[in-house]
XYZ file of C-alpha atoms in Angstrom:
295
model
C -1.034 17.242 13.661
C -2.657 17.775 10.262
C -4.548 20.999 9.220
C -7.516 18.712 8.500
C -8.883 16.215 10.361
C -12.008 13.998 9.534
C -15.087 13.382 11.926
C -14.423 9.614 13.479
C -16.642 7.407 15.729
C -16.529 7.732 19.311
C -13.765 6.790 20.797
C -13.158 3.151 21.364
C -15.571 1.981 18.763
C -14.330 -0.709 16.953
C -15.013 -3.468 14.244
C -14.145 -6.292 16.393
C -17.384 -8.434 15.125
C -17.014 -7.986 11.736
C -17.649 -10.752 9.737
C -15.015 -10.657 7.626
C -12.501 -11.587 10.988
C -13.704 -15.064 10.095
C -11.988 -15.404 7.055
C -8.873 -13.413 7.217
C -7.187 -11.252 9.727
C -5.417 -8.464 7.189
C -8.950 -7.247 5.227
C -10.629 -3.801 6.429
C -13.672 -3.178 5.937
C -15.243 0.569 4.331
C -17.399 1.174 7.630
C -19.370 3.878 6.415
C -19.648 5.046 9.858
C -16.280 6.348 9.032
C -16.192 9.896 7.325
C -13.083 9.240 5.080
C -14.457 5.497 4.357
C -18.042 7.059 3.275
C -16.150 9.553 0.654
C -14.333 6.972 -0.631
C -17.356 4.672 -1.355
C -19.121 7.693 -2.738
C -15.854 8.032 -5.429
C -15.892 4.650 -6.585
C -18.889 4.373 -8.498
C -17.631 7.947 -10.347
C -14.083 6.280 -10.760
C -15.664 3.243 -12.991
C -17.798 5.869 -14.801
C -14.587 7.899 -15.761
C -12.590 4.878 -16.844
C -16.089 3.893 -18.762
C -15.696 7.229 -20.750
C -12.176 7.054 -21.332
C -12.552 3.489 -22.870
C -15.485 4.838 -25.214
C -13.451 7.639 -26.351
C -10.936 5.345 -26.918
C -13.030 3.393 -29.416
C -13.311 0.202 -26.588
C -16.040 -1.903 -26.970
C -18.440 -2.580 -24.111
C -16.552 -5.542 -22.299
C -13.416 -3.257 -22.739
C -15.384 -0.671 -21.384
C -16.684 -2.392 -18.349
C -13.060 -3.869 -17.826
C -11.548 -0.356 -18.025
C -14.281 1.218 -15.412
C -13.341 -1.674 -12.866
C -9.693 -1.081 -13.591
C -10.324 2.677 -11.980
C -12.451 1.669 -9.400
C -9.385 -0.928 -8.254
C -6.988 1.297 -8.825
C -8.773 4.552 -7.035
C -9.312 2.273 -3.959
C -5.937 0.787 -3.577
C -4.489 4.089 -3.403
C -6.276 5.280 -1.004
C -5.825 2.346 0.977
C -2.429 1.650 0.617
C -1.671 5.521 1.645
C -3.648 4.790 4.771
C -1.510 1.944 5.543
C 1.695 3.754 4.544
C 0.955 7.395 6.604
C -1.969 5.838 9.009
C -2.212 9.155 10.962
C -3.174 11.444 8.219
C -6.362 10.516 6.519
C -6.210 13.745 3.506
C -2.685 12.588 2.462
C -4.872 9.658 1.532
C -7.067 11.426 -0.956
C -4.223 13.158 -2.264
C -2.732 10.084 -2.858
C -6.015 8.703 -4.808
C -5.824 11.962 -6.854
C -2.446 10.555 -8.097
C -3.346 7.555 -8.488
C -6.182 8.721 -10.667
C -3.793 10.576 -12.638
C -1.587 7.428 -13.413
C -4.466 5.463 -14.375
C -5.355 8.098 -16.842
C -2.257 9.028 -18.631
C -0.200 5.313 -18.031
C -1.882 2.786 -20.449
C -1.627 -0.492 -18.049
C -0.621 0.469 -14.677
C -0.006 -2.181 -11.997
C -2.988 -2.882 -9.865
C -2.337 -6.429 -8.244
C 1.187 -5.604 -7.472
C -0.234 -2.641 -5.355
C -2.892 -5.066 -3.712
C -0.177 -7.744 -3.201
C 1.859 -4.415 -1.063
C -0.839 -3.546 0.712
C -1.155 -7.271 1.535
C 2.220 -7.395 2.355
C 2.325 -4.129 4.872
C -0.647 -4.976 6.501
C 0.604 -8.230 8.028
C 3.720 -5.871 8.940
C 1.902 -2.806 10.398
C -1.038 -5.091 11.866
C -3.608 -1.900 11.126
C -6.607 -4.503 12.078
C -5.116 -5.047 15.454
C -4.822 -8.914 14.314
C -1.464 -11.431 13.698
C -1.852 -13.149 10.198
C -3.289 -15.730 9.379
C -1.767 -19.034 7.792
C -3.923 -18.331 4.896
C -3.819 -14.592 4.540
C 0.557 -15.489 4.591
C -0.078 -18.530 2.166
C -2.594 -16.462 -0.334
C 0.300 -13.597 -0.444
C 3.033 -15.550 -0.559
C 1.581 -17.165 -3.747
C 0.331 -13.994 -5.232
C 3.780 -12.370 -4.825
C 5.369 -15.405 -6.935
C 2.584 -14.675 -9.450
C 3.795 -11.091 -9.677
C 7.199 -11.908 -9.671
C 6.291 -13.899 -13.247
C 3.336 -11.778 -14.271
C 5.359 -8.548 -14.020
C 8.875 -9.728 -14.464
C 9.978 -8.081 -11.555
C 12.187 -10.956 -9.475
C 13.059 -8.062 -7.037
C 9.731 -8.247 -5.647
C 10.174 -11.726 -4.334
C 12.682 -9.906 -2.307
C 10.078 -7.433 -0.660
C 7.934 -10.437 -0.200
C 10.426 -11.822 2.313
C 11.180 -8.881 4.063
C 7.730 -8.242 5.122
C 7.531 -11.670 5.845
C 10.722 -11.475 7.787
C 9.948 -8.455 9.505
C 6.346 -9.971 10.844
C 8.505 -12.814 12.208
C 10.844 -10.245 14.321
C 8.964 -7.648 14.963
C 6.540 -7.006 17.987
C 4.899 -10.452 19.557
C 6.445 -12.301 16.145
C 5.260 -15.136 13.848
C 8.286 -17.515 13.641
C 6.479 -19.226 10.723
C 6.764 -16.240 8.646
C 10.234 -16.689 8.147
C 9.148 -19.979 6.414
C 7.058 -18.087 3.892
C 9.818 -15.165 3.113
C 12.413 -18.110 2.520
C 9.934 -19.237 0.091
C 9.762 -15.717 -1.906
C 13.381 -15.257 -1.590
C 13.627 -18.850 -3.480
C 11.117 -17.574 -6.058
C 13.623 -14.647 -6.482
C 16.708 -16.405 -7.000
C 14.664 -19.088 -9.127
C 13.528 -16.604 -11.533
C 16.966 -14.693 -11.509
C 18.791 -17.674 -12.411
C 15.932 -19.516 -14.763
C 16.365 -16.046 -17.067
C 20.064 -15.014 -15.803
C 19.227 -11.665 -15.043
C 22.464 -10.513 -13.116
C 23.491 -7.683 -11.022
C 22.333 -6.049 -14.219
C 18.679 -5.334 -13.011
C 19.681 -2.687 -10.447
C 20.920 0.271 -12.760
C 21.232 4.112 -12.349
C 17.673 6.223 -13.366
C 17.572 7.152 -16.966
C 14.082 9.135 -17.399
C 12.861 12.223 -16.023
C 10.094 10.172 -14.518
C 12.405 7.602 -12.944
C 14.302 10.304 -11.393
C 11.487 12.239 -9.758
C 9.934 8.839 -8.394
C 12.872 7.946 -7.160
C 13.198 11.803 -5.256
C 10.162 10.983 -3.628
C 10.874 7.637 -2.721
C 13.895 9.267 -1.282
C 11.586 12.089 0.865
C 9.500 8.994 1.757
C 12.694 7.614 3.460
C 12.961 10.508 4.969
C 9.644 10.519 6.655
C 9.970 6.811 7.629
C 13.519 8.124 9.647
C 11.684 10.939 10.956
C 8.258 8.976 12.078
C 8.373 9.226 16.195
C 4.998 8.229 17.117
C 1.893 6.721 15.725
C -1.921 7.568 17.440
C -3.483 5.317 14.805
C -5.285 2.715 16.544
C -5.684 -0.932 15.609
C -9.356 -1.571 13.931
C -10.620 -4.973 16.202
C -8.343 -4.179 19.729
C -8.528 -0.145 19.537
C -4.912 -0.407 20.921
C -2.385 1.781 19.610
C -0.522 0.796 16.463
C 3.464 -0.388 17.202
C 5.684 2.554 15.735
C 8.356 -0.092 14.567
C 5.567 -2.045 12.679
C 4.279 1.004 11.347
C 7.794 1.787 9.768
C 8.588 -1.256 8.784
C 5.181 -1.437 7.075
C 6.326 1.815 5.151
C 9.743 0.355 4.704
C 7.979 -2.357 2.779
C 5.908 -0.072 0.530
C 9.283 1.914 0.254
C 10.656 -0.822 -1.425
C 7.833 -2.759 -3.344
C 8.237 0.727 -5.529
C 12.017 1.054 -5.458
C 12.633 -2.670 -6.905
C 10.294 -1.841 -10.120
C 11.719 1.648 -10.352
C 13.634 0.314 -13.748
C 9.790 -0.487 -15.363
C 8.114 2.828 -14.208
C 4.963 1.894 -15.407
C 4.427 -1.245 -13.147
C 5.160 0.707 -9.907
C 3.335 4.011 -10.961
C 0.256 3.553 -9.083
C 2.285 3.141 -6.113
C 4.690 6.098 -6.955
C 1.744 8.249 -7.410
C 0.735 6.752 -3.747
C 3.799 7.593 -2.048
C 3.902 11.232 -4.009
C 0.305 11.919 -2.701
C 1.606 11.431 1.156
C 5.102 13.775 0.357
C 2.591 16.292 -1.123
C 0.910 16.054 2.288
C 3.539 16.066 4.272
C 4.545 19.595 2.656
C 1.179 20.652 3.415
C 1.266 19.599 6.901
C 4.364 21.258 7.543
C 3.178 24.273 5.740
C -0.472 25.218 7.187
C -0.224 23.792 10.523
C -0.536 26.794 13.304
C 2.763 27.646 14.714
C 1.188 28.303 18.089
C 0.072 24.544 17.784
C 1.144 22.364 20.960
């Protein structure tokens, strides 16, 4: 248990009628009704007005401007969200990981932000936070956008994570055999690109930065914490039943790697370094200012 917790809805409320269940089973909607969801809609707008300034001081013209405010607003979101999907039990980790995430999109000049939307994606048909099995479109629509990132970013490794996540849906807890059809697919896409620009063993090489080492130590604590995960009391958003602990890891064993594979190009995994930073930091905190006495 966390030092902090935030106020929720009564128990057994859930979002079961949402509208947005008719169009795809992985989305999760900012109920204000939710204290942690009503902070983070409060942020937002003050996200785009920071990236506004930073543009103007930059000498960015208006469009630039406007571009760079919805570049913070994406980016402060995602990391939030994607640290709720990766550490679902501990909503502050969450905010510290948006305080990261912040920080990347500040001092990194073109951090990834569809990659980390494409991972959260990709964990949420693993982890099944909304309570819901994926749809064929929500496993089409990724499946495609993880190809595009594969080319966009030139990261073929990611094609890779694609069909793990895929892979694991299809194993995992009441499985979707016809996700294996969709990883096959991204692991093609890998090898395709890997052979198209004969990129070799090559790719995977030792860190050689001061940043690539400490991402990769906290990519190695976040291992850690995945080994060490026992239990989940996260509940799932439309069946308010409890989250499956071996989806739950193997949701953060797919955010785990969607960072490792890009750990050679810093800069197009930082947002999601700074993400899985944010939940060590809170981890340490946990561990440190909990009550001893605590059951």
């Amino acid at each position: 248990n966390g030092l902090v917790s935030w106020p929720q809805p009564p128990p057994g409320a859930t979002m079961a009628n949402h509208r947005i269940y008719q169009y795809t089973s992985i989305g999760r909607p900012l109920d204000p009704a939710y204290a942690s969801n009503k902070a983070v809609l409060m942020l937002l707008p003050l996200a785009a007005v920071v990236g506004a300034v930073v543009a103007w001081f930059g000498g960015a013209g208006a469009l630039q401007g406007l571009q760079q405010a919805a570049v913070y607003a994406l980016i402060l979101f995602a990391s939030w969200a994607l640290a709720r999907e990766l550490d679902p039990d501990h909503n502050p980790a969450a905010f510290i990981s948006l305080a990261c995430g912040m920080l990347v999109a500040l001092f990194v000049s073109a951090p990834g932000v569809l990659i980390v939307f494409v991972t959260l994606g990709l964990v949420r048909i693993v982890n099944r936070s909304t309570g819901l099995a994926a749809r064929k479109t929500d496993s089409v629509v990724l499946m495609v956008l993880s190809i595009v990132v594969i080319y966009s970013t030139e990261s073929p490794l990611f094609g890779a994570v694609a069909a793990l996540a895929f892979t694991l849906d299809g194993t995992l807890q009441d499985p979707l055999r016809r996700q294996w059809l969709f990883g096959l697919v991204c692991l093609g896409a890998t090898i395709v690109y890997m052979v198209d620009h004969d990129i070799g063993p090559s790719l995977i090489g030792a860190p050689d930065t001061l940043f690539e080492w400490l991402s990769l130590l906290f990519l190695l604590i976040f291992a850690l914490n995945i080994l060490l995960t026992r239990s989940v009391r996260s509940r799932g958003d439309v069946n308010d039943r409890p989250l499956d602990l071996n989806r739950v890891r193997g949701g953060m064993t797919v955010g785990l790697f969607a960072a490792l594979q890009g750990i050679h190009a810093p800069a197009g995994v930082a947002v999601m370094i700074a993400v899985i930073a944010g939940i060590c930091i809170g981890m340490a905190f946990r561990k440190g200012f909990q009550s001893p006495v605590a059951g």
